[in-house]
Tab-separated table of C-alpha atoms and ligand atoms in Angstrom:
chain	number	residue	atom	x	y	z
S	14	UNK	CA	0.000	0.000	0.000
S	15	UNK	CA	1.331	3.447	-0.851
S	16	UNK	CA	1.398	6.269	1.681
S	17	UNK	CA	-1.015	8.290	-0.430
S	18	UNK	CA	-3.993	6.099	0.448
S	19	UNK	CA	-4.951	3.315	2.824
S	20	UNK	CA	-7.826	0.846	3.035
S	21	UNK	CA	-10.811	2.309	4.867
S	22	UNK	CA	-13.310	-0.453	4.159
S	23	UNK	CA	-11.942	-3.637	2.638
S	24	UNK	CA	-13.837	-5.637	0.034
S	25	UNK	CA	-15.000	-8.220	2.599
S	26	UNK	CA	-16.394	-5.531	4.909
S	27	UNK	CA	-18.155	-3.956	1.939
S	28	UNK	CA	-19.575	-7.290	0.781
S	29	UNK	CA	-20.913	-8.105	4.255
S	30	UNK	CA	-22.423	-4.662	4.744
S	31	UNK	CA	-24.082	-4.651	1.322
S	32	UNK	CA	-25.616	-8.033	2.105
S	33	UNK	CA	-26.937	-6.701	5.411
S	34	UNK	CA	-28.436	-3.671	3.686
S	35	UNK	CA	-30.031	-5.960	1.110
S	36	UNK	CA	-31.584	-8.073	3.871
S	37	UNK	CA	-32.900	-4.993	5.661
S	38	UNK	CA	-34.435	-3.606	2.483
S	39	UNK	CA	-35.945	-6.993	1.705
S	40	UNK	CA	-37.615	-7.030	5.138
S	41	UNK	CA	-38.827	-3.446	4.890
S	42	UNK	CA	-40.346	-3.799	1.415
S	43	UNK	CA	-41.717	-7.306	1.623
S	44	UNK	CA	-44.824	-7.669	-0.564
S	45	UNK	CA	-43.835	-4.623	-2.602
S	46	UNK	CA	-41.708	-4.018	-5.666
S	47	UNK	CA	-39.302	-1.181	-4.908
S	48	UNK	CA	-37.760	0.957	-7.596
S	49	UNK	CA	-34.060	1.521	-7.010
S	50	UNK	CA	-32.731	4.627	-8.709
S	51	UNK	CA	-29.073	5.535	-8.749
S	52	UNK	CA	-27.012	8.375	-10.059
S	53	UNK	CA	-24.318	7.542	-12.571
S	54	UNK	CA	-21.531	6.834	-12.376
S	55	UNK	CA	-20.511	6.448	-8.755
S	56	UNK	CA	-23.612	4.598	-7.555
S	57	UNK	CA	-23.554	1.948	-10.277
S	58	UNK	CA	-21.130	-0.410	-8.538
S	59	UNK	CA	-23.045	-0.306	-5.257
S	60	UNK	CA	-26.408	-0.713	-6.999
S	61	UNK	CA	-25.175	-3.737	-8.947
S	62	UNK	CA	-24.224	-5.532	-5.733
S	63	UNK	CA	-27.169	-4.247	-3.706
S	64	UNK	CA	-29.886	-5.501	-6.054
S	65	UNK	CA	-28.399	-8.987	-5.892
S	66	UNK	CA	-28.731	-8.856	-2.112
S	67	UNK	CA	-32.441	-7.956	-2.250
S	68	UNK	CA	-34.752	-10.958	-2.419
S	69	UNK	CA	-37.703	-9.164	-3.970
S	70	UNK	CA	-38.723	-8.164	-7.449
S	71	UNK	CA	-37.025	-4.798	-7.960
S	72	UNK	CA	-36.808	-2.310	-10.751
S	73	UNK	CA	-33.565	-0.442	-11.329
S	74	UNK	CA	-33.076	2.841	-13.093
S	75	UNK	CA	-30.170	5.132	-13.728
S	76	UNK	CA	-30.086	8.873	-13.794
S	77	UNK	CA	-27.234	11.116	-14.828
S	78	UNK	CA	-26.739	14.650	-13.689
S	79	UNK	CA	-24.175	17.273	-14.478
S	80	UNK	CA	-22.039	18.723	-11.756
S	81	UNK	CA	-20.004	21.851	-11.816
S	82	UNK	CA	-16.486	21.005	-10.698
S	83	UNK	CA	-14.870	17.725	-9.687
S	84	UNK	CA	-16.257	15.127	-7.349
S	85	UNK	CA	-13.661	16.304	-4.881
S	86	UNK	CA	-15.553	19.570	-4.512
S	87	UNK	CA	-19.180	18.802	-5.236
S	88	UNK	CA	-21.658	21.572	-5.875
S	89	UNK	CA	-25.392	21.839	-5.701
S	90	UNK	CA	-26.148	23.275	-9.154
S	91	UNK	CA	-27.110	20.335	-11.317
S	92	UNK	CA	-28.903	19.463	-14.530
S	93	UNK	CA	-30.564	16.163	-15.550
S	94	UNK	CA	-28.739	14.436	-18.415
S	95	UNK	CA	-30.448	11.043	-18.196
S	96	UNK	CA	-33.849	10.514	-16.622
S	97	UNK	CA	-36.114	7.680	-15.449
S	98	UNK	CA	-38.653	7.148	-18.217
S	99	UNK	CA	-41.104	5.030	-16.207
S	100	UNK	CA	-43.921	6.545	-14.203
S	101	UNK	CA	-42.917	6.627	-10.532
S	102	UNK	CA	-46.338	7.667	-9.248
S	103	UNK	CA	-47.437	5.382	-6.429
S	104	UNK	CA	-44.146	3.459	-6.455
S	105	UNK	CA	-41.796	2.809	-3.558
S	106	UNK	CA	-38.640	4.566	-4.669
S	107	UNK	CA	-35.204	4.138	-3.105
S	108	UNK	CA	-32.498	6.576	-4.148
S	109	UNK	CA	-29.238	4.619	-4.076
S	110	UNK	CA	-26.162	6.776	-3.526
S	111	UNK	CA	-22.448	6.066	-3.373
S	112	UNK	CA	-21.855	8.788	-0.789
S	113	UNK	CA	-23.905	11.535	0.763
S	114	UNK	CA	-21.499	14.343	1.512
S	115	UNK	CA	-22.863	17.910	1.682
S	116	UNK	CA	-26.277	16.441	0.788
S	117	UNK	CA	-26.798	18.902	-2.053
S	118	UNK	CA	-26.940	16.212	-4.731
S	119	UNK	CA	-29.323	14.057	-2.707
S	120	UNK	CA	-31.562	16.995	-1.932
S	121	UNK	CA	-31.763	17.787	-5.630
S	122	UNK	CA	-32.509	14.157	-6.458
S	123	UNK	CA	-35.172	13.967	-3.739
S	124	UNK	CA	-36.884	17.041	-5.126
S	125	UNK	CA	-36.829	15.636	-8.687
S	126	UNK	CA	-38.080	12.191	-7.633
S	127	UNK	CA	-40.487	13.502	-5.022
S	128	UNK	CA	-42.216	15.631	-7.657
S	129	UNK	CA	-43.281	12.389	-9.369
S	130	UNK	CA	-45.598	11.437	-6.506
S	131	UNK	CA	-43.994	8.168	-5.360
S	132	UNK	CA	-45.770	6.261	-2.565
S	133	UNK	CA	-42.523	6.441	-0.600
S	134	UNK	CA	-39.047	7.823	-1.142
S	135	UNK	CA	-35.981	6.832	0.866
S	136	UNK	CA	-32.217	7.117	0.523
S	137	UNK	CA	-29.848	4.181	0.708
S	138	UNK	CA	-26.237	5.328	0.722
S	139	UNK	CA	-23.137	3.217	0.978
S	140	UNK	CA	-21.221	6.012	2.704
S	141	UNK	CA	-22.535	8.826	4.850
S	142	UNK	CA	-20.120	11.689	5.491
S	143	UNK	CA	-22.471	13.512	7.801
S	144	UNK	CA	-19.763	15.826	9.207
S	145	UNK	CA	-19.759	17.674	5.872
S	146	UNK	CA	-23.523	17.999	5.610
S	147	UNK	CA	-24.827	21.391	4.494
S	148	UNK	CA	-28.494	20.460	4.157
S	149	UNK	CA	-30.255	18.467	6.880
S	150	UNK	CA	-30.814	15.013	5.484
S	151	UNK	CA	-30.991	11.606	7.144
S	152	UNK	CA	-30.607	8.650	4.799
S	153	UNK	CA	-32.754	5.729	5.945
S	154	UNK	CA	-30.144	3.131	4.969
S	155	UNK	CA	-26.436	3.751	5.556
S	156	UNK	CA	-23.613	1.344	4.811
S	157	UNK	CA	-20.828	3.096	6.693
S	158	UNK	CA	-20.237	6.429	8.385
S	159	UNK	CA	-17.426	8.037	6.449
S	160	UNK	CA	-14.684	10.148	8.035
S	161	UNK	CA	-13.921	13.581	6.669
S	162	UNK	CA	-11.359	12.288	4.175
S	163	UNK	CA	-11.657	11.939	0.415
S	164	UNK	CA	-12.284	8.329	-0.629
S	165	UNK	CA	-11.915	6.336	-3.834
S	166	UNK	CA	-12.810	2.830	-4.981
S	167	UNK	CA	-15.958	0.716	-5.274
S	168	UNK	CA	-17.481	3.201	-7.699
S	169	UNK	CA	-15.988	6.354	-6.218
S	170	UNK	CA	-13.510	8.181	-8.407
S	171	UNK	CA	-10.849	10.795	-8.538
S	172	UNK	CA	-11.006	12.366	-11.999
S	173	UNK	CA	-12.711	9.230	-13.349
S	174	UNK	CA	-10.002	6.933	-11.982
S	175	UNK	CA	-10.198	4.157	-9.376
S	176	UNK	CA	-13.884	3.290	-9.620
S	177	UNK	CA	-12.855	-0.336	-10.179
S	178	UNK	CA	-10.808	-0.706	-6.982
S	179	UNK	CA	-12.594	-3.430	-4.976
S	180	UNK	CA	-11.739	-1.786	-1.634
S	181	UNK	CA	-12.729	1.677	-0.451
S	182	UNK	CA	-9.571	3.699	0.150
S	183	UNK	CA	-9.142	6.856	2.151
S	184	UNK	CA	-6.827	9.332	0.479
S	185	UNK	CA	-4.353	10.364	3.170
S	186	UNK	CA	-2.298	12.632	0.914
S	187	UNK	CA	-4.720	14.497	-1.305
S	188	UNK	CA	-1.994	16.908	-2.441
S	189	UNK	CA	-0.047	14.000	-3.918
S	190	UNK	CA	-3.144	12.728	-5.736
S	191	UNK	CA	-3.872	16.189	-7.081
S	192	UNK	CA	-0.286	16.540	-8.267
S	193	UNK	CA	-0.407	13.137	-9.979
S	194	UNK	CA	-3.912	11.679	-10.426
S	195	UNK	CA	-2.357	8.361	-11.498
S	196	UNK	CA	-0.310	7.959	-8.336
S	197	UNK	CA	-2.589	5.160	-7.103
S	198	UNK	CA	-2.587	3.302	-10.422
S	199	UNK	CA	-0.262	0.538	-9.127
S	200	UNK	CA	-3.065	-0.500	-6.762
S	201	UNK	CA	-5.263	-1.356	-9.713
S	202	UNK	CA	-2.909	-4.103	-10.762
S	203	UNK	CA	-1.654	-5.084	-7.335
S	204	UNK	CA	-3.433	-8.260	-6.273
S	205	UNK	CA	-2.391	-7.596	-2.666
S	206	UNK	CA	-4.079	-4.188	-2.667
G	11	LIG	P1	-22.854	15.940	-2.178
G	11	LIG	O1	-23.761	16.626	-3.151
G	11	LIG	O2	-21.846	16.897	-1.591
G	11	LIG	O3	-23.527	15.131	-1.120
G	11	LIG	O4	-21.918	15.011	-3.033
G	11	LIG	C1	-22.276	13.792	-3.475
G	11	LIG	C2	-21.434	13.369	-4.646
G	11	LIG	O5	-20.101	13.931	-4.648
G	11	LIG	C3	-21.243	11.886	-4.588
G	11	LIG	O6	-22.293	11.213	-5.223
G	11	LIG	C4	-19.904	11.687	-5.270
G	11	LIG	O7	-20.085	11.572	-6.664
G	11	LIG	C5	-19.151	12.950	-4.987
G	11	LIG	N1	-18.241	12.768	-3.847
G	11	LIG	C6	-18.368	13.310	-2.619
G	11	LIG	N2	-17.367	12.916	-1.814
G	11	LIG	C7	-16.575	12.086	-2.544
G	11	LIG	C8	-15.374	11.336	-2.237
G	11	LIG	O8	-14.824	11.336	-1.126
G	11	LIG	N3	-14.878	10.600	-3.261
G	11	LIG	C9	-15.430	10.562	-4.497
G	11	LIG	N4	-16.560	11.226	-4.810
G	11	LIG	C10	-17.125	11.994	-3.843
């Protein structure tokens, strides 16, 4: 492991937690057919594993939104680039997020989805970095509480890199990653990562 980043949640911890979340969602939505909506691209990895841990008929949809700036500094001004085409009225919708940080993205997504008159609307986030929250927002399902450190892996990127790392890494030296965005590339090919 380099000094730039270290494992925060290893792949086994993530697998176990995703299975637990899947079981909880299964119990909470029994007899119903929830619609899981995620925001590309970060949430796609989590959603792919989560739906296989839910023992119910589910629908999955992807949305894409524009952000001004990098993921490292997320902003609230967004625009829909890809939308859910199906009617969500009367459906039980779960917004699946990779990480809720300031909460601005989630608040925007909740307002967009809420306007479609779902029967229920909840957030399931893999990571909750509540210390950085700007808008009050309590996700119903949380995988892990995330410290106030930038993270990559398991869908989360730095400049579109590292989404395919199986572990979630905390970036201990963000200056080094900024200076060389490929500095963690050896981890992608290192089986012992
Ligand atoms: P929010 O609007 O501040 O809650 O930001 C949410 C989005 O910012 C997430 O869906 C991620 O795409 C991105 N983001 C926030 N923190 C991180 C991080 O530590 N690593 C990678 N992406 C992040």
